[in-house]
Coordinates of C-alpha atoms in Angstrom, one line a residue:
Chain A
X1 CA 49.6 -109.1 -93.8
X2 CA 51.1 -106.6 -96.1
X3 CA 53.8 -104.2 -95.0
X4 CA 54.2 -102.5 -98.4
X5 CA 53.0 -98.9 -98.9
X6 CA 51.0 -98.4 -102.1
X7 CA 52.8 -96.9 -105.2
X8 CA 50.9 -93.7 -104.7
X9 CA 51.8 -93.3 -101.1
X10 CA 55.4 -94.1 -101.9
X11 CA 55.3 -91.3 -104.5
X12 CA 53.8 -88.9 -101.9
X13 CA 56.5 -89.9 -99.5
X14 CA 59.3 -89.4 -102.1
X15 CA 58.0 -86.0 -103.2
X16 CA 57.7 -84.7 -99.6
X17 CA 61.2 -86.1 -98.8
X18 CA 62.7 -84.2 -101.8
X19 CA 60.7 -81.0 -100.9
X20 CA 61.9 -81.1 -97.3
X21 CA 65.5 -81.8 -98.3
X22 CA 65.7 -79.0 -100.8
X23 CA 63.3 -76.3 -99.4
X24 CA 63.3 -76.7 -95.6
X25 CA 66.6 -78.3 -94.5
X26 CA 68.7 -75.5 -96.0
X27 CA 66.9 -72.9 -93.8
X28 CA 66.6 -75.1 -90.7
X29 CA 69.4 -73.2 -88.9
X30 CA 67.8 -69.9 -89.9
X31 CA 64.4 -71.0 -88.5
X32 CA 66.2 -71.9 -85.2
X33 CA 68.0 -68.6 -85.0
X34 CA 65.1 -66.3 -86.0
X35 CA 62.4 -68.3 -84.3
X36 CA 60.4 -67.9 -87.4
X37 CA 59.6 -69.9 -90.5
X38 CA 60.4 -67.9 -93.7
X39 CA 57.3 -66.9 -95.6
X40 CA 58.8 -68.4 -98.7
X41 CA 58.8 -71.9 -97.1
X42 CA 55.2 -71.5 -96.0
X43 CA 54.2 -70.4 -99.6
X44 CA 56.0 -73.3 -101.2
X45 CA 54.4 -75.7 -98.7
X46 CA 51.0 -74.4 -99.7
X47 CA 51.9 -75.0 -103.3
X48 CA 52.9 -78.5 -102.4
X49 CA 49.5 -79.2 -100.9
X50 CA 51.0 -79.9 -97.5
X51 CA 48.2 -78.0 -95.7
X52 CA 45.5 -80.3 -97.1
X53 CA 46.9 -83.6 -95.7
X54 CA 44.0 -84.4 -93.5
X55 CA 41.2 -82.8 -95.5
X56 CA 38.9 -84.9 -97.7
X57 CA 39.2 -84.6 -101.5
X58 CA 35.7 -83.1 -101.9
X59 CA 36.9 -80.1 -99.8
X60 CA 40.1 -79.6 -101.7
X61 CA 42.3 -81.7 -99.6
X62 CA 44.3 -84.8 -100.4
X63 CA 41.8 -87.3 -99.2
X64 CA 44.3 -89.9 -98.1
X65 CA 43.9 -92.5 -95.4
X66 CA 45.8 -92.5 -92.0
X67 CA 48.6 -94.8 -93.4
X68 CA 49.2 -92.2 -96.2
X69 CA 49.1 -89.3 -93.7
X70 CA 51.6 -91.0 -91.5
X71 CA 53.9 -91.7 -94.4
X72 CA 53.8 -87.9 -95.2
X73 CA 54.3 -87.0 -91.6
X74 CA 57.3 -89.3 -91.3
X75 CA 59.0 -87.3 -94.0
X76 CA 58.0 -83.9 -92.6
X77 CA 59.4 -85.1 -89.2
X78 CA 62.8 -85.4 -90.7
X79 CA 63.4 -81.7 -90.7
X80 CA 63.1 -78.7 -88.3
X81 CA 60.5 -79.6 -85.7
X82 CA 59.1 -76.1 -85.6
X83 CA 58.1 -76.4 -89.2
X84 CA 56.9 -79.9 -88.5
X85 CA 54.8 -78.6 -85.6
X86 CA 53.2 -75.8 -87.6
X87 CA 52.0 -78.3 -90.3
X88 CA 51.2 -81.0 -87.8
X89 CA 49.1 -78.8 -85.5
X90 CA 47.2 -77.4 -88.5
X91 CA 46.6 -80.8 -90.1
X92 CA 46.1 -82.7 -86.9
X93 CA 44.3 -81.0 -84.0
X94 CA 43.7 -77.8 -85.9
X95 CA 41.6 -79.3 -88.7
X96 CA 40.4 -82.7 -87.6
X97 CA 37.6 -81.4 -85.5
X98 CA 35.9 -79.7 -88.4
X99 CA 36.5 -82.7 -90.7
X100 CA 35.1 -85.2 -88.1
X101 CA 32.4 -83.2 -86.4
X102 CA 31.6 -80.3 -88.6
X103 CA 28.3 -79.7 -90.3
X104 CA 28.2 -79.6 -94.1
X105 CA 28.0 -75.8 -94.0
X106 CA 31.0 -75.6 -91.7
X107 CA 33.0 -77.9 -93.9
X108 CA 32.2 -75.9 -97.0
X109 CA 33.0 -72.7 -95.3
X110 CA 36.4 -73.6 -93.7
X111 CA 38.0 -76.7 -95.2
X112 CA 38.7 -75.6 -98.8
X113 CA 40.6 -72.5 -97.5
X114 CA 42.4 -74.6 -94.9
X115 CA 43.4 -77.2 -97.5
X116 CA 45.0 -74.4 -99.5
X117 CA 46.7 -73.1 -96.4
X118 CA 45.0 -69.7 -96.8
X119 CA 43.5 -70.3 -93.4
X120 CA 45.6 -72.1 -90.8
X121 CA 44.1 -74.1 -88.0
X122 CA 44.8 -74.4 -84.3
X123 CA 43.3 -76.1 -81.3
X124 CA 42.6 -74.3 -78.0
X125 CA 41.8 -76.6 -75.0
X126 CA 44.6 -76.0 -72.5
X127 CA 44.1 -73.3 -69.8
X128 CA 46.3 -72.3 -66.8
X129 CA 44.2 -74.6 -64.6
X130 CA 43.3 -77.2 -67.1
X131 CA 46.3 -79.1 -68.4
X132 CA 46.2 -82.9 -67.9
X133 CA 43.0 -82.3 -66.0
X134 CA 41.5 -81.1 -69.3
X135 CA 37.9 -81.0 -68.0
X136 CA 38.7 -78.4 -65.4
X137 CA 38.0 -75.5 -67.9
X138 CA 37.2 -72.0 -66.7
X139 CA 36.4 -70.5 -70.1
X140 CA 32.7 -69.9 -70.3
X141 CA 30.3 -69.7 -73.2
X142 CA 26.9 -68.1 -72.6
X143 CA 24.2 -68.2 -75.3
X144 CA 22.7 -64.8 -76.1
X145 CA 20.3 -64.7 -79.0
X146 CA 22.0 -66.1 -82.1
X147 CA 25.4 -65.9 -80.5
X148 CA 27.5 -67.4 -77.8
X149 CA 29.6 -65.0 -75.7
X150 CA 33.0 -66.6 -74.7
X151 CA 35.1 -65.4 -71.8
X152 CA 38.4 -66.9 -70.6
X153 CA 42.1 -67.4 -71.3
X154 CA 43.7 -70.3 -73.1
X155 CA 47.4 -70.8 -73.0
X156 CA 50.3 -72.7 -74.7
X157 CA 48.2 -72.6 -77.9
X158 CA 50.3 -73.9 -80.8
X159 CA 50.0 -71.8 -84.0
X160 CA 48.2 -69.0 -82.1
X161 CA 50.1 -66.3 -84.0
X162 CA 49.6 -67.7 -87.5
X163 CA 46.2 -69.4 -87.2
X164 CA 42.9 -68.0 -88.5
X165 CA 40.5 -70.8 -87.3
X166 CA 40.6 -72.1 -83.8
X167 CA 38.7 -75.1 -82.3
X168 CA 38.0 -73.7 -78.8
X169 CA 36.5 -75.7 -75.9
X170 CA 34.4 -73.7 -73.4
X171 CA 32.0 -74.5 -70.6
X172 CA 28.3 -74.0 -71.5
X173 CA 26.9 -75.7 -68.5
X174 CA 29.0 -75.4 -65.3
X175 CA 26.9 -77.8 -63.4
X176 CA 27.5 -80.7 -65.7
X177 CA 31.3 -80.9 -65.4
X178 CA 32.9 -82.6 -68.4
X179 CA 29.5 -83.0 -70.0
X180 CA 29.0 -79.2 -69.8
X181 CA 31.7 -78.4 -72.3
X182 CA 31.1 -77.5 -75.9
X183 CA 33.4 -77.0 -78.9
X184 CA 33.3 -73.9 -81.1
X185 CA 34.9 -72.8 -84.3
X186 CA 36.3 -69.4 -83.5
X187 CA 37.8 -67.1 -86.1
X188 CA 40.6 -64.8 -85.2
X189 CA 38.6 -61.8 -86.5
X190 CA 35.6 -62.4 -84.3
X191 CA 35.0 -59.4 -81.9
X192 CA 36.6 -60.0 -78.5
X193 CA 39.3 -62.4 -79.7
X194 CA 42.9 -61.5 -78.9
X195 CA 46.2 -63.3 -79.1
X196 CA 48.0 -62.6 -75.8
X197 CA 51.6 -63.2 -74.6
X198 CA 53.9 -65.4 -76.7
X199 CA 55.6 -67.9 -74.5
X200 CA 59.3 -68.3 -75.2
X201 CA 60.3 -72.0 -75.0
X202 CA 63.2 -74.4 -74.8
X203 CA 62.7 -75.7 -78.3
X204 CA 60.3 -75.9 -81.2
X205 CA 61.5 -72.6 -82.4
X206 CA 59.6 -71.3 -85.4
X207 CA 56.4 -72.6 -84.0
X208 CA 55.0 -70.0 -81.6
X209 CA 52.8 -70.9 -78.7
X210 CA 50.8 -68.1 -77.2
X211 CA 48.0 -67.1 -74.9
X212 CA 44.5 -66.5 -76.3
X213 CA 42.3 -64.1 -74.5
X214 CA 38.5 -64.2 -75.1
X215 CA 36.8 -61.1 -73.8
X216 CA 33.1 -61.2 -74.6
X217 CA 34.1 -62.9 -77.8
X218 CA 31.1 -63.3 -80.0
X219 CA 30.7 -66.6 -81.8
X220 CA 27.6 -67.2 -84.0
X221 CA 25.5 -70.3 -83.0
X222 CA 26.2 -71.9 -86.3
X223 CA 29.8 -72.2 -85.2
X224 CA 29.1 -74.7 -82.5
X225 CA 31.2 -77.7 -83.5
X226 CA 29.3 -80.9 -82.9
X227 CA 26.6 -81.1 -80.2
X228 CA 26.4 -78.8 -77.2
X229 CA 27.8 -80.6 -74.2
X230 CA 30.0 -82.9 -76.3
X231 CA 33.0 -80.7 -76.3
X232 CA 35.1 -82.8 -73.9
X233 CA 34.4 -86.0 -75.9
X234 CA 35.2 -84.1 -79.1
X235 CA 38.5 -82.9 -77.6
X236 CA 39.5 -86.4 -76.6
X237 CA 38.6 -87.7 -80.1
X238 CA 40.5 -84.9 -81.8
X239 CA 43.6 -85.6 -79.6
X240 CA 43.3 -89.4 -80.2
X241 CA 43.2 -88.9 -83.9
X242 CA 46.3 -86.6 -83.7
X243 CA 48.3 -89.2 -81.9
X244 CA 49.3 -91.4 -84.8
X245 CA 50.4 -88.4 -86.8
X246 CA 52.4 -87.0 -84.0
X247 CA 54.2 -90.4 -83.5
X248 CA 54.8 -90.5 -87.2
X249 CA 56.5 -87.1 -87.1
X250 CA 58.6 -88.3 -84.1
X251 CA 59.5 -91.4 -86.2
X252 CA 60.8 -89.1 -89.0
X253 CA 63.0 -87.2 -86.5
X254 CA 64.3 -90.4 -85.0
X255 CA 65.3 -91.8 -88.4
X256 CA 67.1 -88.5 -89.3
X257 CA 69.0 -88.7 -86.0
X258 CA 70.0 -92.3 -86.7
X259 CA 71.1 -91.4 -90.2
X260 CA 73.3 -88.6 -88.9
X261 CA 74.6 -90.8 -86.0
X262 CA 75.6 -93.8 -88.1
X263 CA 77.4 -91.5 -90.7
X264 CA 79.2 -89.6 -88.0
X265 CA 80.2 -92.8 -86.2
X266 CA 81.7 -94.1 -89.5
X267 CA 83.7 -91.0 -90.1
X268 CA 84.8 -89.9 -86.6
X269 CA 88.1 -91.6 -85.7
X270 CA 89.2 -92.0 -82.1
X271 CA 91.9 -94.4 -80.8
X272 CA 92.8 -95.1 -84.5
X273 CA 89.5 -96.5 -85.7
X274 CA 86.1 -95.0 -86.6
X275 CA 84.0 -94.9 -83.4
X276 CA 81.4 -97.2 -84.9
X277 CA 84.0 -99.9 -84.3
X278 CA 83.9 -99.2 -80.6
X279 CA 81.4 -101.5 -79.1
X280 CA 79.9 -99.0 -76.7
X281 CA 79.0 -96.7 -79.6
X282 CA 77.9 -99.6 -81.9
X283 CA 75.5 -100.8 -79.2
X284 CA 74.0 -97.4 -78.9
X285 CA 73.3 -97.3 -82.6
X286 CA 71.9 -100.8 -82.5
X287 CA 69.5 -99.8 -79.7
X288 CA 68.4 -96.7 -81.6
X289 CA 67.7 -98.8 -84.7
X290 CA 65.6 -101.3 -82.8
X291 CA 63.6 -98.6 -81.1
X292 CA 63.0 -96.9 -84.4
X293 CA 62.0 -100.1 -86.2
X294 CA 59.6 -100.9 -83.4
X295 CA 58.1 -97.4 -83.5
X296 CA 57.7 -97.7 -87.3
X297 CA 55.8 -100.9 -86.9
X298 CA 53.5 -99.5 -84.3
X299 CA 52.9 -96.2 -86.2
X300 CA 51.7 -98.1 -89.3
X301 CA 49.8 -100.7 -87.4
X302 CA 47.8 -98.1 -85.5
X303 CA 47.3 -96.1 -88.7
X304 CA 46.0 -99.2 -90.4
X305 CA 43.7 -99.9 -87.5
X306 CA 42.3 -96.3 -87.8
X307 CA 41.7 -96.9 -91.6
X308 CA 40.0 -100.2 -90.8
X309 CA 37.7 -98.3 -88.4
X310 CA 38.9 -100.3 -85.4
X311 CA 38.8 -98.9 -81.9
X312 CA 42.3 -97.5 -81.1
X313 CA 42.0 -95.7 -77.8
X314 CA 44.5 -98.0 -76.1
X315 CA 46.8 -98.4 -79.1
X316 CA 46.9 -94.7 -79.9
X317 CA 47.9 -94.0 -76.3
X318 CA 50.6 -96.7 -76.5
X319 CA 51.8 -95.1 -79.7
X320 CA 51.9 -91.6 -78.3
X321 CA 53.7 -92.8 -75.2
X322 CA 56.2 -95.0 -77.1
X323 CA 56.8 -92.5 -79.9
X324 CA 57.7 -89.8 -77.4
X325 CA 59.8 -91.9 -75.2
X326 CA 61.7 -93.4 -78.2
X327 CA 62.3 -89.9 -79.6
X328 CA 63.8 -88.8 -76.3
X329 CA 66.0 -92.0 -76.0
X330 CA 67.2 -91.7 -79.6
X331 CA 67.9 -88.0 -79.3
X332 CA 69.9 -88.6 -76.0
X333 CA 72.0 -91.3 -77.7
X334 CA 72.5 -89.1 -80.8
X335 CA 74.0 -86.4 -78.5
X336 CA 76.2 -88.9 -76.8
X337 CA 77.5 -90.4 -80.0
X338 CA 78.3 -87.0 -81.4
X339 CA 80.0 -85.9 -78.2
X340 CA 80.9 -82.2 -78.1
X341 CA 79.5 -81.5 -81.6
X342 CA 76.2 -82.9 -80.4
X343 CA 76.0 -80.2 -77.8
X344 CA 77.0 -77.3 -80.0
X345 CA 74.3 -75.1 -81.5
X346 CA 76.0 -74.9 -85.0
X347 CA 75.0 -78.5 -85.5
X348 CA 71.4 -79.8 -85.5
X349 CA 71.7 -82.6 -82.9
X350 CA 71.1 -80.5 -79.8
X351 CA 68.1 -78.9 -81.5
X352 CA 66.4 -82.2 -81.9
X353 CA 67.4 -83.1 -78.3
X354 CA 65.5 -79.9 -77.1
X355 CA 62.6 -80.4 -79.4
X356 CA 62.2 -84.0 -78.4
X357 CA 61.5 -83.1 -74.8
X358 CA 58.1 -81.5 -75.4
X359 CA 56.8 -84.7 -77.0
X360 CA 56.5 -86.3 -73.6
X361 CA 54.4 -83.4 -72.4
X362 CA 52.1 -82.0 -75.1
X363 CA 48.9 -83.6 -76.5
X364 CA 48.7 -85.7 -73.4
X365 CA 51.7 -86.4 -71.2
X366 CA 53.4 -89.8 -71.1
X367 CA 51.8 -90.3 -67.6
X368 CA 48.3 -89.5 -68.9
X369 CA 48.9 -92.0 -71.8
X370 CA 49.8 -94.7 -69.2
X371 CA 46.6 -93.8 -67.3
X372 CA 44.6 -94.3 -70.5
X373 CA 46.3 -97.6 -71.3
X374 CA 45.8 -98.9 -67.8
X375 CA 42.1 -97.9 -67.6
X376 CA 41.6 -99.7 -71.0
X377 CA 43.3 -102.8 -69.6
X378 CA 41.1 -102.6 -66.5
X379 CA 38.1 -102.4 -68.7
X380 CA 39.2 -105.3 -71.0
X381 CA 39.9 -107.6 -68.0
X382 CA 36.7 -106.7 -66.2
X383 CA 34.6 -108.2 -69.0
Chain B
X1 CA 48.6 -76.7 -128.6
X2 CA 49.3 -80.4 -128.6
X3 CA 52.6 -81.2 -126.9
X4 CA 54.4 -84.5 -126.8
X5 CA 57.3 -85.1 -124.3
X6 CA 59.5 -88.1 -124.8
X7 CA 61.1 -89.3 -121.6
X8 CA 63.3 -92.1 -120.3
X9 CA 63.4 -93.6 -116.9
X10 CA 67.0 -93.7 -115.7
X11 CA 69.0 -94.5 -112.5
X12 CA 68.9 -91.8 -109.9
X13 CA 72.1 -89.9 -110.5
X14 CA 73.2 -90.5 -106.9
X15 CA 73.0 -94.3 -107.4
X16 CA 76.2 -96.3 -107.2
X17 CA 76.6 -98.5 -110.3
X18 CA 77.2 -102.2 -109.6
X19 CA 78.1 -104.7 -112.3
X20 CA 77.1 -108.3 -111.7
X21 CA 77.9 -111.0 -114.3
X22 CA 78.5 -108.4 -117.0
X23 CA 75.2 -106.7 -116.4
X24 CA 74.4 -103.5 -114.5
X25 CA 72.5 -104.5 -111.4
X26 CA 69.1 -102.9 -110.8
X27 CA 68.8 -104.3 -107.2
X28 CA 67.4 -101.7 -104.8
X29 CA 68.1 -98.9 -107.3
X30 CA 66.0 -95.8 -107.3
X31 CA 64.8 -94.7 -110.7
X32 CA 63.9 -91.2 -111.8
X33 CA 62.9 -89.3 -114.9
X34 CA 66.1 -88.6 -116.8
X35 CA 67.0 -85.2 -115.5
X36 CA 67.2 -83.6 -119.0
X37 CA 63.8 -85.1 -119.9
X38 CA 62.4 -83.6 -116.6
X39 CA 63.3 -80.1 -118.0
X40 CA 61.3 -81.0 -121.1
X41 CA 58.3 -82.1 -119.0
X42 CA 58.4 -78.9 -116.9
X43 CA 58.7 -76.7 -120.0
X44 CA 55.7 -78.5 -121.6
X45 CA 53.6 -78.0 -118.5
X46 CA 54.6 -74.3 -118.3
X47 CA 53.5 -73.7 -121.9
X48 CA 50.2 -75.5 -121.3
X49 CA 49.6 -73.4 -118.1
X50 CA 50.3 -70.2 -120.0
X51 CA 48.7 -70.9 -123.3
X52 CA 46.4 -73.9 -122.9
X53 CA 46.7 -77.2 -124.7
X54 CA 47.5 -80.8 -123.8
X55 CA 50.7 -82.5 -122.7
X56 CA 51.3 -86.2 -123.5
X57 CA 54.3 -88.0 -122.0
X58 CA 55.7 -91.0 -123.9
X59 CA 58.3 -93.5 -122.9
X60 CA 59.6 -96.8 -124.3
X61 CA 60.6 -99.1 -121.5
X62 CA 59.8 -101.8 -119.0
X63 CA 56.8 -101.7 -116.6
X64 CA 58.8 -100.0 -114.0
X65 CA 59.0 -96.9 -116.3
X66 CA 55.3 -96.3 -115.4
X67 CA 56.4 -94.6 -112.2
X68 CA 58.4 -92.0 -114.3
X69 CA 55.3 -91.4 -116.4
X70 CA 53.1 -91.1 -113.2
X71 CA 55.6 -88.6 -111.8
X72 CA 55.2 -86.5 -115.0
X73 CA 51.4 -86.8 -114.7
X74 CA 51.7 -85.7 -111.1
X75 CA 53.7 -82.7 -112.2
X76 CA 50.8 -81.7 -114.5
X77 CA 51.0 -83.7 -117.8
X78 CA 47.6 -84.8 -119.0
X79 CA 48.1 -88.3 -120.4
X80 CA 50.8 -90.9 -120.7
X81 CA 51.8 -93.6 -123.2
X82 CA 54.1 -96.5 -122.3
X83 CA 55.5 -98.7 -125.0
X84 CA 56.0 -101.7 -122.8
X85 CA 57.2 -104.4 -125.2
X86 CA 60.6 -106.0 -124.9
X87 CA 60.7 -106.8 -128.6
X88 CA 60.9 -103.0 -129.2
X89 CA 63.7 -102.3 -126.8
X90 CA 67.0 -101.6 -128.6
X91 CA 69.4 -98.9 -129.4
X92 CA 68.8 -95.3 -130.5
X93 CA 67.9 -96.4 -134.0
X94 CA 65.2 -98.7 -132.7
X95 CA 63.8 -96.4 -130.0
X96 CA 63.5 -93.4 -132.4
X97 CA 61.6 -95.6 -134.9
X98 CA 59.2 -96.7 -132.1
X99 CA 58.7 -93.1 -130.8
X100 CA 58.0 -92.0 -134.4
X101 CA 55.4 -94.6 -134.9
X102 CA 53.6 -93.5 -131.7
X103 CA 54.0 -89.8 -132.6
X104 CA 52.5 -90.3 -136.0
X105 CA 49.2 -91.6 -134.4
X106 CA 48.4 -88.0 -133.5
X107 CA 49.5 -84.6 -134.6
X108 CA 51.8 -82.7 -132.3
X109 CA 52.7 -79.0 -132.6
X110 CA 55.7 -79.4 -130.3
X111 CA 57.8 -82.4 -129.4
X112 CA 60.2 -82.0 -126.4
X113 CA 62.7 -84.2 -124.8
X114 CA 66.0 -84.1 -123.0
X115 CA 69.1 -83.6 -125.1
X116 CA 70.5 -86.8 -123.8
X117 CA 69.9 -89.5 -121.2
X118 CA 72.2 -89.6 -118.2
X119 CA 72.7 -93.4 -118.5
X120 CA 74.0 -93.9 -122.0
X121 CA 74.6 -90.3 -122.9
X122 CA 74.2 -90.8 -126.7
X123 CA 72.2 -87.6 -127.4
X124 CA 70.8 -89.2 -130.6
X125 CA 67.2 -90.0 -130.0
X126 CA 65.8 -86.5 -130.3
X127 CA 67.5 -85.6 -133.6
X128 CA 66.7 -89.1 -135.0
X129 CA 63.1 -88.8 -134.1
X130 CA 62.9 -85.4 -135.8
X131 CA 64.4 -87.0 -139.0
X132 CA 61.9 -89.8 -138.8
X133 CA 59.0 -87.3 -138.6
X134 CA 60.6 -85.0 -141.2
X135 CA 60.4 -82.0 -138.9
X136 CA 63.1 -79.5 -137.9
X137 CA 64.9 -79.9 -134.6
X138 CA 66.9 -77.6 -132.3
X139 CA 69.0 -79.2 -129.6
X140 CA 70.3 -78.2 -126.1
X141 CA 67.9 -75.3 -125.7
X142 CA 68.2 -73.1 -122.5
X143 CA 65.2 -70.8 -123.3
X144 CA 61.9 -71.1 -125.1
X145 CA 59.2 -68.7 -126.1
X146 CA 56.1 -69.8 -128.0
X147 CA 54.3 -67.2 -130.1
X148 CA 51.4 -68.4 -132.3
X149 CA 52.9 -71.1 -134.5
X150 CA 56.5 -70.0 -134.0
X151 CA 59.1 -70.8 -131.3
X152 CA 62.0 -68.7 -130.4
X153 CA 64.7 -70.6 -128.5
X154 CA 68.0 -69.8 -126.9
X155 CA 70.9 -72.1 -126.8
X156 CA 74.5 -71.9 -125.5
X157 CA 77.2 -71.9 -128.2
X158 CA 80.7 -71.8 -126.8
X159 CA 79.9 -69.3 -124.2
X160 CA 77.6 -67.1 -126.4
X161 CA 73.9 -67.4 -126.7
X162 CA 72.3 -68.2 -130.1
X163 CA 68.7 -67.2 -130.7
X164 CA 66.8 -69.3 -133.3
X165 CA 63.3 -69.0 -134.5
X166 CA 61.4 -71.9 -136.1
X167 CA 57.9 -72.8 -137.1
X168 CA 56.0 -75.6 -135.6
X169 CA 55.9 -78.5 -135.7
X170 CA 59.3 -78.7 -134.3
X171 CA 61.3 -80.9 -132.0
X172 CA 63.4 -79.3 -129.2
X173 CA 65.8 -80.9 -126.8
X174 CA 66.4 -79.5 -123.4
X175 CA 69.7 -78.5 -121.8
X176 CA 70.3 -77.8 -118.1
X177 CA 69.2 -74.2 -117.3
X178 CA 66.0 -74.3 -119.3
X179 CA 64.0 -74.2 -116.1
X180 CA 63.7 -75.5 -112.6
X181 CA 61.4 -78.5 -112.6
X182 CA 58.6 -78.4 -110.0
X183 CA 58.1 -81.1 -107.3
X184 CA 55.0 -83.1 -108.0
X185 CA 52.5 -81.6 -105.5
X186 CA 50.6 -83.9 -103.3
X187 CA 47.2 -83.1 -104.9
X188 CA 49.0 -83.6 -108.3
X189 CA 50.1 -87.1 -107.2
X190 CA 46.5 -87.9 -106.1
X191 CA 45.1 -86.7 -109.5
X192 CA 47.8 -88.6 -111.5
X193 CA 46.3 -91.9 -110.7
X194 CA 43.1 -90.9 -112.5
X195 CA 44.8 -89.7 -115.6
X196 CA 45.0 -92.1 -118.6
X197 CA 48.1 -94.2 -119.1
X198 CA 48.0 -96.2 -122.3
X199 CA 50.2 -99.3 -122.8
X200 CA 51.2 -100.2 -126.3
X201 CA 52.9 -103.2 -127.9
X202 CA 54.4 -103.7 -131.4
X203 CA 51.1 -104.8 -132.8
X204 CA 49.3 -101.7 -131.5
X205 CA 51.5 -99.4 -133.4
X206 CA 51.9 -101.6 -136.5
X207 CA 55.6 -102.3 -136.2
X208 CA 57.4 -105.5 -137.0
X209 CA 60.2 -105.7 -134.4
X210 CA 62.4 -107.7 -136.8
X211 CA 62.6 -104.7 -139.1
X212 CA 63.9 -102.3 -136.6
X213 CA 66.4 -104.4 -134.7
X214 CA 69.2 -102.6 -133.0
X215 CA 72.1 -101.6 -135.3
X216 CA 74.6 -101.7 -132.4
X217 CA 75.6 -104.4 -129.9
X218 CA 76.9 -104.1 -126.4
X219 CA 80.0 -106.3 -126.2
X220 CA 81.1 -105.7 -122.7
X221 CA 80.3 -103.4 -119.7
X222 CA 82.9 -102.5 -117.1
X223 CA 83.5 -99.8 -114.5
X224 CA 86.3 -97.3 -115.1
X225 CA 89.6 -98.4 -113.5
X226 CA 90.1 -97.1 -110.0
X227 CA 92.1 -93.8 -110.1
X228 CA 95.5 -94.3 -108.7
X229 CA 96.8 -91.8 -106.2
X230 CA 98.7 -88.9 -107.8
X231 CA 102.5 -88.6 -107.4
X232 CA 103.9 -85.5 -105.6
X233 CA 107.4 -84.6 -106.6
X234 CA 109.6 -83.4 -103.8
X235 CA 113.1 -81.9 -103.4
X236 CA 114.9 -79.0 -105.1
X237 CA 112.9 -77.3 -107.9
X238 CA 115.6 -78.1 -110.5
X239 CA 115.5 -81.8 -109.6
X240 CA 111.7 -81.8 -109.6
X241 CA 111.6 -80.4 -113.1
X242 CA 114.1 -83.0 -114.3
X243 CA 112.2 -85.8 -112.7
X244 CA 108.9 -84.5 -114.2
X245 CA 110.3 -84.4 -117.7
X246 CA 111.7 -87.9 -117.3
X247 CA 108.3 -89.2 -116.0
X248 CA 106.4 -87.5 -118.7
X249 CA 108.7 -89.1 -121.2
X250 CA 109.1 -92.6 -119.8
X251 CA 106.1 -93.3 -117.6
X252 CA 103.2 -91.2 -119.0
X253 CA 104.7 -91.4 -122.5
X254 CA 103.2 -88.1 -123.5
X255 CA 106.3 -86.3 -124.7

């Protein structure tokens, strides 16, 4: 057992922490107001190498293991979640498909530019009729010569406005259900590719989600990602891989909320004493701290399991579920401890509270995670 | 161009100093590159990026100082040297002798450092090192241009700017305002672990520690006394003035 991060990972963590504090935090309110991440922040993030977190070294990325990635994600999570989501969706679901299932030619073509942030990645699975029931896709892909012709509409696609490279799931054989789905690498400049309506949302400002319309979109056959018919399995793998990173980002947000809440409770005086001396407030802080410490342990344990090549379907689902639920509980208590100021938009607490809510929904709802956990239990106990 | 940067690892400037049994406690303390030395590291890397060359970072200090050198490597320095030998730790006199011995192993066109360290604030090591090496030095620079074998520096003098030209080899010490040090980028950090870091002891640099023993001695270390709350005089202005004069005379004893 060793709970120490290596010197190198600690150095990555420290550098990202300082970068986030000095370059992103000062514009967090601006991001929230303008629903846009300043170009300067994106440029500096590229220089920092933050777009190459999940890309192997030979393709210009960082080449760090999952523990290292989670350490970096934890620090990124401590700031505006819109910024966090842009980077997370790129490095997680936007890139991992090509890293894990791409051919050598595909990796050579896309990954170096993605590692530099010159090309941003996104993942397009969800459709109006295929949310939690992800296999119920209506987007079709028909092979014609050396191309596939894609038709359909994807929605709620994170990074749609800024991304250049999309991992798109489409049905190649409608008779085979989930086994008739194939993944494709689709570039935004391919003929027939259009970004549709941007969906305004409750939180995650700065990270736009939009519709993607594929109208006779031409995708060369060499852009099939993985084997034909393996698209659904690919999608599940990509999502499972993203789960540790997502929970690590939530962990960073939770830690930030705890830091702010403890400091506020030490300073805010009511009934003649700092409110941290009121047991009702003190207990909320204690509960937050316990939740966060448990989440931290689970994040790094699952990350370690991934690095060891262990099977993590159940644990990754537990982590996604726990990380999202903890973030919501912590954000709720942070608002309660801050009182009125926690509800006011001039202060970041209410922003985290709104941003937390989506984590129980996207990349697999909490309920879907419970289904996965239970079905894994059923399997284990049937042996 | 061959550039040497001397740096010291110091407490993070945000750390609270705790004294235990007469010693400054290092328990749970975050260490950083001395901020003035960080300007020197940044400047050296900038010159290298613009004109080519090699940047060596050098420190005398305990093993933990390796992380400061690794940070400099992650920022873009090429190689590091750590003199990690307790018999060579001492005061400014000792340290500049040790740095000089290491600097003499190679030939450097430019030697950079911070003008002082934020911990002891002596501002002596740079000039002393230049004397040891018998090269000119210019301290507290806020601007630097390198042209051929010449440097042109700017430094603040009582609110004005002095511009000085000198030939290399030369030693320059950095003042705040010289540049804005970069963050070590993530790929930079990954590359840093593969860059060479040489560890030296007294024997390696041919120094007899007994001959360069510190010339000064620390007798006591204590925190400054707590500031007492100020006194606000009240009442009629005439009375306040009388009271103030009386206090300045009898209590503060300044008039």
